[in-house]
Tab-separated table of C-alpha atoms in Angstrom:
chain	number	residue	atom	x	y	z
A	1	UNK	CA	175.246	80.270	85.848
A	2	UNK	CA	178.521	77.950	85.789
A	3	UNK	CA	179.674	75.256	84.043
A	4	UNK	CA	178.374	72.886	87.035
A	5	UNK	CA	175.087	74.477	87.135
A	6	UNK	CA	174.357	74.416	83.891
A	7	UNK	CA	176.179	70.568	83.356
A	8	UNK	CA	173.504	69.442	86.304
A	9	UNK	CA	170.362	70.971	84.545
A	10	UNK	CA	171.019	69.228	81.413
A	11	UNK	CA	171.504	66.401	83.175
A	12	UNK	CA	168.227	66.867	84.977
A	13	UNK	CA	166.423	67.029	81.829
A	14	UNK	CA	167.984	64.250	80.224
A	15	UNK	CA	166.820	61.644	83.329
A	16	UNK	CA	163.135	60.101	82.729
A	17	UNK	CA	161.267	60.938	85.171
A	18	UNK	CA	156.981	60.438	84.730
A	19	UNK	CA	154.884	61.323	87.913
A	20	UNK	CA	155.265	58.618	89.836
A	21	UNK	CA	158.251	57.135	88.533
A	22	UNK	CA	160.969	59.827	89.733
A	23	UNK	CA	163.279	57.901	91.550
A	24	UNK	CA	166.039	57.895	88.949
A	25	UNK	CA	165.745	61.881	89.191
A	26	UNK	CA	165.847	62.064	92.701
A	27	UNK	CA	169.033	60.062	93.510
A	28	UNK	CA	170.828	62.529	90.981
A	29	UNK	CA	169.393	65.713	93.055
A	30	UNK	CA	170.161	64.113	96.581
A	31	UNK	CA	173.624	63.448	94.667
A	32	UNK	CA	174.334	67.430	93.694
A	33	UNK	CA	172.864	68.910	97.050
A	34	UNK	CA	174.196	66.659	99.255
A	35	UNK	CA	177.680	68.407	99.642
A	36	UNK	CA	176.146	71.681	100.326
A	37	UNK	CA	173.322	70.751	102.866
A	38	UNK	CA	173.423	70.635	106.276
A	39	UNK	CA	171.424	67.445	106.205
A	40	UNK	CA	169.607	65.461	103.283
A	41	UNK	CA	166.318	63.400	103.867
A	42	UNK	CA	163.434	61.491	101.811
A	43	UNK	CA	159.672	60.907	103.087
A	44	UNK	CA	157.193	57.964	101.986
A	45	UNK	CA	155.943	60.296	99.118
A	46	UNK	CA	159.652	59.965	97.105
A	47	UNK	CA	160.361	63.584	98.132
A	48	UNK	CA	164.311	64.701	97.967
A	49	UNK	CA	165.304	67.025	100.175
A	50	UNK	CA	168.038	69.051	101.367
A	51	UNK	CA	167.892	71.410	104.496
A	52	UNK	CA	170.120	74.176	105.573
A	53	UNK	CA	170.027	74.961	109.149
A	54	UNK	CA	167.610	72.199	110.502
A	55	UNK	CA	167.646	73.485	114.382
A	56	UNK	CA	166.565	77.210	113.385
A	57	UNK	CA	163.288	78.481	114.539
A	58	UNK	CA	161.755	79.685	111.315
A	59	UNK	CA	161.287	77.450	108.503
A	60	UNK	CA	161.207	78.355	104.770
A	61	UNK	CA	159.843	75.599	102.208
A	62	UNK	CA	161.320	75.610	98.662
A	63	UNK	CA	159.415	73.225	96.205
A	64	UNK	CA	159.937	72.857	93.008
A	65	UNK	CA	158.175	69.463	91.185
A	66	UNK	CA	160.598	67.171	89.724
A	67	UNK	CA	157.786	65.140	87.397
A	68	UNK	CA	157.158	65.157	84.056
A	69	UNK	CA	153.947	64.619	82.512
A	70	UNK	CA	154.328	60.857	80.217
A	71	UNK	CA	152.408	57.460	79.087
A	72	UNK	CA	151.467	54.788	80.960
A	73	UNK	CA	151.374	51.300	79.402
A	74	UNK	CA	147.200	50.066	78.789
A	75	UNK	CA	147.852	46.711	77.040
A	76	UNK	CA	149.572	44.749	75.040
A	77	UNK	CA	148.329	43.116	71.707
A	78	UNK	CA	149.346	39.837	70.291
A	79	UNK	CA	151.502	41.561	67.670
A	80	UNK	CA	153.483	43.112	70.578
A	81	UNK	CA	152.213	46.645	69.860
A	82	UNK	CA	151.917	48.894	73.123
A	83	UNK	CA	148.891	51.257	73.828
A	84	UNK	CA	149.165	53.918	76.247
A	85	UNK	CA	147.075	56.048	78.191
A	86	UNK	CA	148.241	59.720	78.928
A	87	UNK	CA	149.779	60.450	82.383
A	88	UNK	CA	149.381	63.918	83.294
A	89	UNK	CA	148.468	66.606	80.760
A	90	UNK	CA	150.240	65.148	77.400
A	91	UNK	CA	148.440	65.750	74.238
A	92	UNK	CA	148.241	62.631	72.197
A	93	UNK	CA	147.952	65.287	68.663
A	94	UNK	CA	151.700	65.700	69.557
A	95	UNK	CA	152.569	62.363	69.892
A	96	UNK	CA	152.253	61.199	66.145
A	97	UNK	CA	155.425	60.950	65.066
A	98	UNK	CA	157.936	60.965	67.994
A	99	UNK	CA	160.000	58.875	69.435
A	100	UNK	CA	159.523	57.330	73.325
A	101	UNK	CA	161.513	55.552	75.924
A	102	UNK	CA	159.427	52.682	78.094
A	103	UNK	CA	160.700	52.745	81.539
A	104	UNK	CA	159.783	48.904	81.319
A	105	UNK	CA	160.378	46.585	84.432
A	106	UNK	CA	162.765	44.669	82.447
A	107	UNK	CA	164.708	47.125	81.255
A	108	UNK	CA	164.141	50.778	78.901
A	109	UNK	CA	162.457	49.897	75.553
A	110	UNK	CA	163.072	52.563	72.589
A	111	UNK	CA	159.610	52.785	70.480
A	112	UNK	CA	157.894	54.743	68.061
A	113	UNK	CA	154.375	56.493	67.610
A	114	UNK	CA	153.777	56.009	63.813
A	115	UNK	CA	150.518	56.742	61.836
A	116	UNK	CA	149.066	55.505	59.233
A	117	UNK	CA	150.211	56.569	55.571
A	118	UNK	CA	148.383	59.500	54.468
A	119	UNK	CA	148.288	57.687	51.162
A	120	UNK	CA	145.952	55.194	52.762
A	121	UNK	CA	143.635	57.531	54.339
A	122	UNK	CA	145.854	58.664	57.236
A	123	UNK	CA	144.417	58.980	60.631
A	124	UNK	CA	141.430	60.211	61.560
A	125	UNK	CA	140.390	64.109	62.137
A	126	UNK	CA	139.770	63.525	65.741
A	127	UNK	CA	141.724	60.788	67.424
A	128	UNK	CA	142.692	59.599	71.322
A	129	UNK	CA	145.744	57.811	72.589
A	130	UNK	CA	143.109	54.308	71.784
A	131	UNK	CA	143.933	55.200	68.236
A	132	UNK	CA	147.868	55.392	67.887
A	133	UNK	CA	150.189	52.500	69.631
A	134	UNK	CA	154.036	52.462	70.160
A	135	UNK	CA	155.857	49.996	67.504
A	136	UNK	CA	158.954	48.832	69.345
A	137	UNK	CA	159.948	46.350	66.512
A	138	UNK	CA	158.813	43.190	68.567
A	139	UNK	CA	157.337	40.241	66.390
A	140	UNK	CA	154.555	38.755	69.588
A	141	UNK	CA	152.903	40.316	72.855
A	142	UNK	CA	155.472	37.358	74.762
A	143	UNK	CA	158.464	38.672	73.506
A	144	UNK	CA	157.400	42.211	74.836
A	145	UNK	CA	156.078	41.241	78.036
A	146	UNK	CA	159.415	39.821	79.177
A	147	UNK	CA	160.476	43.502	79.335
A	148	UNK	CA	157.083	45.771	78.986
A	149	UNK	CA	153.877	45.085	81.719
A	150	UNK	CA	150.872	47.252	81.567
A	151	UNK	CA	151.263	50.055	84.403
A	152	UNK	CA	155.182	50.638	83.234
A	153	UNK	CA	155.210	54.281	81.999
A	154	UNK	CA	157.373	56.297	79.021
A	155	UNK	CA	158.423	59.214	77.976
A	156	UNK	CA	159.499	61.224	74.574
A	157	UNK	CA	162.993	59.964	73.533
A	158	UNK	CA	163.968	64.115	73.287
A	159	UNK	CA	167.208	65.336	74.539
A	160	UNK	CA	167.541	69.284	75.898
A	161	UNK	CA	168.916	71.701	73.072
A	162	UNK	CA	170.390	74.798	73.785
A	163	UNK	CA	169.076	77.708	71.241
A	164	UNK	CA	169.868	80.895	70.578
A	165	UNK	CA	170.219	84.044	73.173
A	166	UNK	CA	170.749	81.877	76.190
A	167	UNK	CA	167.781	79.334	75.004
A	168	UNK	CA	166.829	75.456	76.352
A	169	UNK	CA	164.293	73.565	74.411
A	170	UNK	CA	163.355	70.115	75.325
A	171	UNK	CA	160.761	67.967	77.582
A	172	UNK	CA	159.959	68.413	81.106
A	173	UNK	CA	161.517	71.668	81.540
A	174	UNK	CA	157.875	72.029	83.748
A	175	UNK	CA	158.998	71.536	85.802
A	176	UNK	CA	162.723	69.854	86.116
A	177	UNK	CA	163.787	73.774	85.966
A	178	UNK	CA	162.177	73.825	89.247
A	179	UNK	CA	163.881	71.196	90.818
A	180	UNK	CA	167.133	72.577	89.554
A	181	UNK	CA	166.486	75.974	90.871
A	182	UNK	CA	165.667	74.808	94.497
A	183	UNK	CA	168.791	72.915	94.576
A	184	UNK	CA	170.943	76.025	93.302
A	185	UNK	CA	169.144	77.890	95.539
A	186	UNK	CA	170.247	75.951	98.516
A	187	UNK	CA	173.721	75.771	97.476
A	188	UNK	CA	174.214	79.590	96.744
A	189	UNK	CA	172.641	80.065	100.318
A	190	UNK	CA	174.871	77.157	101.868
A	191	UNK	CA	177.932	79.855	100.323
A	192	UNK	CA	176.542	83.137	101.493
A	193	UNK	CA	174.561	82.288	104.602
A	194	UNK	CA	171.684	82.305	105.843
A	195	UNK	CA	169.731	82.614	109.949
A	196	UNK	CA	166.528	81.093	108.594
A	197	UNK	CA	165.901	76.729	108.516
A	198	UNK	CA	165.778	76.157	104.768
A	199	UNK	CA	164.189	72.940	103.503
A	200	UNK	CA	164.235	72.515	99.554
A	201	UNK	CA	162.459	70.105	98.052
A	202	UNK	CA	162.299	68.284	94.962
A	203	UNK	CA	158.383	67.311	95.023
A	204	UNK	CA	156.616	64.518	93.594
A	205	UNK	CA	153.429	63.593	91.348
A	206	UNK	CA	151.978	67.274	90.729
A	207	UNK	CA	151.586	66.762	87.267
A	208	UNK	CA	148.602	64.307	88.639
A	209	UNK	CA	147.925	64.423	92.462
A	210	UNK	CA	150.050	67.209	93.897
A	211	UNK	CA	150.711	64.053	96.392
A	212	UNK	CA	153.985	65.119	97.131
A	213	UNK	CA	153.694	69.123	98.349
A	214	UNK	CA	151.380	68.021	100.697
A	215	UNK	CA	153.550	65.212	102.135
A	216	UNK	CA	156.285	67.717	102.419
A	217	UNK	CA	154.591	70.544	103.752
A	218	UNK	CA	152.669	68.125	106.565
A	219	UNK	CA	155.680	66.697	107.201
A	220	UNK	CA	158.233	69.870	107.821
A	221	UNK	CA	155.673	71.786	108.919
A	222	UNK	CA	156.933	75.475	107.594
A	223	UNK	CA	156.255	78.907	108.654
A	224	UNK	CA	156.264	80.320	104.709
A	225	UNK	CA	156.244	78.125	101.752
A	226	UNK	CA	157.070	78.889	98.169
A	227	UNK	CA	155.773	76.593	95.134
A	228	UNK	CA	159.038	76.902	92.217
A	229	UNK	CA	157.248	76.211	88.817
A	230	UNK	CA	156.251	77.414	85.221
A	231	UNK	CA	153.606	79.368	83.887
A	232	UNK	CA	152.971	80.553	80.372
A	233	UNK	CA	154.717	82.773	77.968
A	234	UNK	CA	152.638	84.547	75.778
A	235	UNK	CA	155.109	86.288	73.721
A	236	UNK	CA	155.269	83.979	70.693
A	237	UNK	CA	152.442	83.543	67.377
A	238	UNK	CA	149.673	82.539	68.413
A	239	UNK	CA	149.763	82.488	72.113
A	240	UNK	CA	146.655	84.002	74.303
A	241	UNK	CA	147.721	87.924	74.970
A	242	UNK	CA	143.791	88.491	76.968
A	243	UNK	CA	146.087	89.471	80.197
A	244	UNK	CA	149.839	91.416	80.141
A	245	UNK	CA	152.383	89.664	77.706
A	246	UNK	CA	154.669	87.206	79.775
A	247	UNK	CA	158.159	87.322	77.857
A	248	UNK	CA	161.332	85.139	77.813
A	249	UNK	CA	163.851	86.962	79.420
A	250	UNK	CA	161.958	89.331	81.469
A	251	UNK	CA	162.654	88.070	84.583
A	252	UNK	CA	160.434	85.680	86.923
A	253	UNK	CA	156.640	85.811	87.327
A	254	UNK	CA	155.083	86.340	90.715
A	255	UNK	CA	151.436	85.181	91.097
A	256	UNK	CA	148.795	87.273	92.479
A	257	UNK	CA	145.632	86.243	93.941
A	258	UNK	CA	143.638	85.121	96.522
A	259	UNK	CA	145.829	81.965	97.844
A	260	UNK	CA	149.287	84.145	97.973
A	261	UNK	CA	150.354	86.027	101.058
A	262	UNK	CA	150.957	89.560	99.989
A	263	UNK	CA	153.800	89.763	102.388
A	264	UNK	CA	155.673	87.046	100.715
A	265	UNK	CA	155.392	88.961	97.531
A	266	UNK	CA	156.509	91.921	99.287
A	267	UNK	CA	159.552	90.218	100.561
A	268	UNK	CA	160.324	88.800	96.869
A	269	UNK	CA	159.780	92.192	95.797
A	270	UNK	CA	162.434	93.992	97.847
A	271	UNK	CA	164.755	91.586	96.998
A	272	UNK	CA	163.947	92.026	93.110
A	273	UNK	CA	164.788	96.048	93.774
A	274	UNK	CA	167.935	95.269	95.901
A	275	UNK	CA	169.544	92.797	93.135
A	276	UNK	CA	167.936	94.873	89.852
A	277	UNK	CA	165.930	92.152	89.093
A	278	UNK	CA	162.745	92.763	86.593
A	279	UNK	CA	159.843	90.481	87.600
A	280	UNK	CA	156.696	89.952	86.027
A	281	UNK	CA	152.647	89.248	87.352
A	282	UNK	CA	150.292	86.169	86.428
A	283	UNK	CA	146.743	86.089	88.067
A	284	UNK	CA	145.837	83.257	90.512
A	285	UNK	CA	142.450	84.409	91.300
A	286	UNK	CA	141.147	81.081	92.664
A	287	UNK	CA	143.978	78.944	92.682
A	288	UNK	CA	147.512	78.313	91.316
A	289	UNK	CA	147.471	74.651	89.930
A	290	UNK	CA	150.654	74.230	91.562
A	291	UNK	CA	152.414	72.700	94.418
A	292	UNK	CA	151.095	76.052	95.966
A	293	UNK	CA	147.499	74.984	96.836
A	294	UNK	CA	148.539	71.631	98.524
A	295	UNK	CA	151.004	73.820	100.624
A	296	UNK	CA	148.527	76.148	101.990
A	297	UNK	CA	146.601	73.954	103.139
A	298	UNK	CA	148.503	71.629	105.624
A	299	UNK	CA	148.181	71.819	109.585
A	300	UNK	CA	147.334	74.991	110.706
A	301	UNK	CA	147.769	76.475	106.949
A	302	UNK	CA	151.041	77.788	105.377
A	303	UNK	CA	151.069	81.115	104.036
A	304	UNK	CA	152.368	80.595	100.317
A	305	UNK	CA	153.848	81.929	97.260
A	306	UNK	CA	154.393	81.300	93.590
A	307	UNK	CA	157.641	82.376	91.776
A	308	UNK	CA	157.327	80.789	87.938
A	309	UNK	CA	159.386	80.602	85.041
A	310	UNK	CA	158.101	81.851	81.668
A	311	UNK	CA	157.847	79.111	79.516
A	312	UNK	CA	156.662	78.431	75.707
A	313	UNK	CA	154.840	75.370	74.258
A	314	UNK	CA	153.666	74.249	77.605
A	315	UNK	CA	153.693	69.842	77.732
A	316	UNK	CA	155.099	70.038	74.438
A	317	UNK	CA	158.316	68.074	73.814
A	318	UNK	CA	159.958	71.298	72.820
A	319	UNK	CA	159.230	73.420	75.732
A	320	UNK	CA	161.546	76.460	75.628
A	321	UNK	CA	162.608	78.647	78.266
A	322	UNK	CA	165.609	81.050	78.998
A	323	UNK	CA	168.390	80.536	81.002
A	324	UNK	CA	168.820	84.292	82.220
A	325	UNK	CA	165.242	84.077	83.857
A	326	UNK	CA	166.598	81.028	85.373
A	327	UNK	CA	169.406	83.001	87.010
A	328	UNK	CA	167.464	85.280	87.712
A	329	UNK	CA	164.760	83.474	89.824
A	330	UNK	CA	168.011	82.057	91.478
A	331	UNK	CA	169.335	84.887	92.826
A	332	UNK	CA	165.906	86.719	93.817
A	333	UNK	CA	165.000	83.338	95.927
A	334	UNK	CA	168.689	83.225	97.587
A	335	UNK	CA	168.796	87.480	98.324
A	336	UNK	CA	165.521	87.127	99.845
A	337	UNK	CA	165.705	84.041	101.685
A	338	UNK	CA	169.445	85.513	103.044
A	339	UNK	CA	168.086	88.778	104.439
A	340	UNK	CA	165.089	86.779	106.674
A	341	UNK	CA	165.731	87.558	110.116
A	342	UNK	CA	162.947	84.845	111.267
A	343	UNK	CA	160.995	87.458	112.569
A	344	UNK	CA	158.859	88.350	109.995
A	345	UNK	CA	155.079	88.871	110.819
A	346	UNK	CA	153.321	87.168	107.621
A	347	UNK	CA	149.764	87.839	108.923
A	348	UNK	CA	147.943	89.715	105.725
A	349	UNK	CA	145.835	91.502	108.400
A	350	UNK	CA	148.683	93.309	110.447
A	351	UNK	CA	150.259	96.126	108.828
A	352	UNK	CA	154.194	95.734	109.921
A	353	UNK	CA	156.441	93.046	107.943
């Protein structure tokens, strides 16, 4: 990965952006594609997205989410404290503690999630987001509410950190590492060329409706789509190990299951043998919980797949993945997308690719 790359994902996962408020994301992606695509668009959803080839017969959908789960503002008391309701999948026994950012109308509002003291009993064994608040310093509820309104959203105040052996730690990497890796996906096939239409897009709202997939998949209508996400590493104490061990640095993880076209996989996993690239499985046996499921199931029905990054500490503000499986899942999407002829029979039934 270069300099740029790399300079462009931290930047990605440095920019707020809670389902439903990703607009601040999005005008940096349209920024970095732009140059590369053949043509740049947005729908009614907030979908970015950049398309190679637009008059080409055969279409190829590459979504990645660009949300991050967050808080949404509840109320306001008197004393200007802020309660919050989660927004997405955030634990509130993580919140204690940290730091946030209020994506207030008025302007971005630093706070903090304190507890109380555990010298004065400290908080309760079980609590909800109704028991913890974010103290932003003001002294009233008016002086707050000429900034802060109750539906304005935060996030954790946590920058990305690079670890060790090619490491990033931070928020949001589920699934801003998505985003990232459709654009650099579009802009290595922009370089090396490509026969097939190639629509990437940075999706909307799937950490709570999955709104966005199905705008863009309705909307571009695709012959094959494939869903860019996370899923989870179980190679670290205390992580479930029921099913094969899903590692950091062992490459990207198809899905398998009943709502992915086998011949998708097969295509992926060609490409994995032509560029030496080590992949791993996760089981979708119902469903994938992605951007996947929305996908499939627009017009006529788009055969789908799901290409995930391992990740650690899933919706925790220190979610860790590597950087090699990012490259990785980089160059298997751009070898495979660059040797479609258009042709490709994706009917599970037939026998010939």
């Amino acid at each position: 990965m270069d300099s740029q790359a790399k300079q462009f994902l931290l930047e990605l996962l440095s920019t707020p952006s809670p389902s439903g408020q990703e607009w601040m994301l999005q005008r940096k992606w349209l920024d970095y594609v732009q140059p590369h695509a053949h043509a740049i668009r947005t729908d009614m959803a907030g979908n970015a997205i950049g398309i190679l080839n637009p008059d080409a017969p055969f279409k190829v959908l590459l979504a990645g989410h660009c949300d991050e789960i967050g808080l949404i503002v509840s109320r306001i008391d008197d004393k200007g404290f802020v309660y919050v309701e989660a927004l997405g999948g955030i634990s509130q026994k993580l919140a204690v503690g940290m730091k946030v950012e209020i994506l207030g109308y008025g302007g971005h509002i630093i706070g903090v999630i304190g507890a109380n003291a555990q010298h004065h009993g400290g908080l309760k064994e079980n609590f909800e987001f109704s028991d913890i608040c974010i103290d932003c310093g003001a002294n009233s509820k008016e002086e707050l509410t000429a900034k802060v309104r109750v539906g304005d959203t935060a996030v954790y105040k946590r920058e990305p950190e690079q670890l060790l052996n090619e490491r990033i730690s931070g928020r949001g990497l589920d699934n801003r590492t998505g985003a990232f890796i459709v654009a650099e996906t579009l802009r290595r096939l922009a370089e090396r060329g490509t026969t097939a239409g190639v629509y990437a897009v940075s999706t909307v709202n799937e950490e709570t409706n999955m709104g966005g997939a199905y705008f863009a998949a309705a909307g571009l209508e695709p012959h094959m789509a494939i869903a860019i996400d996370v899923t989870f590493a179980t190679d670290y104490p205390g992580a479930s190990t029921k099913n094969e061990i899903i590692r950091l640095g062992g490459g990207p993880v198809l899905a398998k299951g009943a709502p992915i076209n086998r011949k998708i996989n097969r295509l992926l996993e060609l490409s994995a043998e032509r560029a030496g690239i080590p992949l791993q499985y996760e089981l979708t046996p119902r469903h994938t919980g992605t951007d996947a499921d929305k996908m499939r199931t627009t017009g006529r029905g788009v055969p789908i797949a799901l290409v995930s990054l391992p990740l650690r500490y899933m919706h925790a503000p220190v979610e860790t993945a590597s950087l090699q499986d990012i490259e990785m899942e980089i160059e298997l999407l751009t070898d495979m997308i660059t040797h479609l002829s258009g042709s490709e029979n994706l009917n599970p039934i037939d026998e010939e690719l």
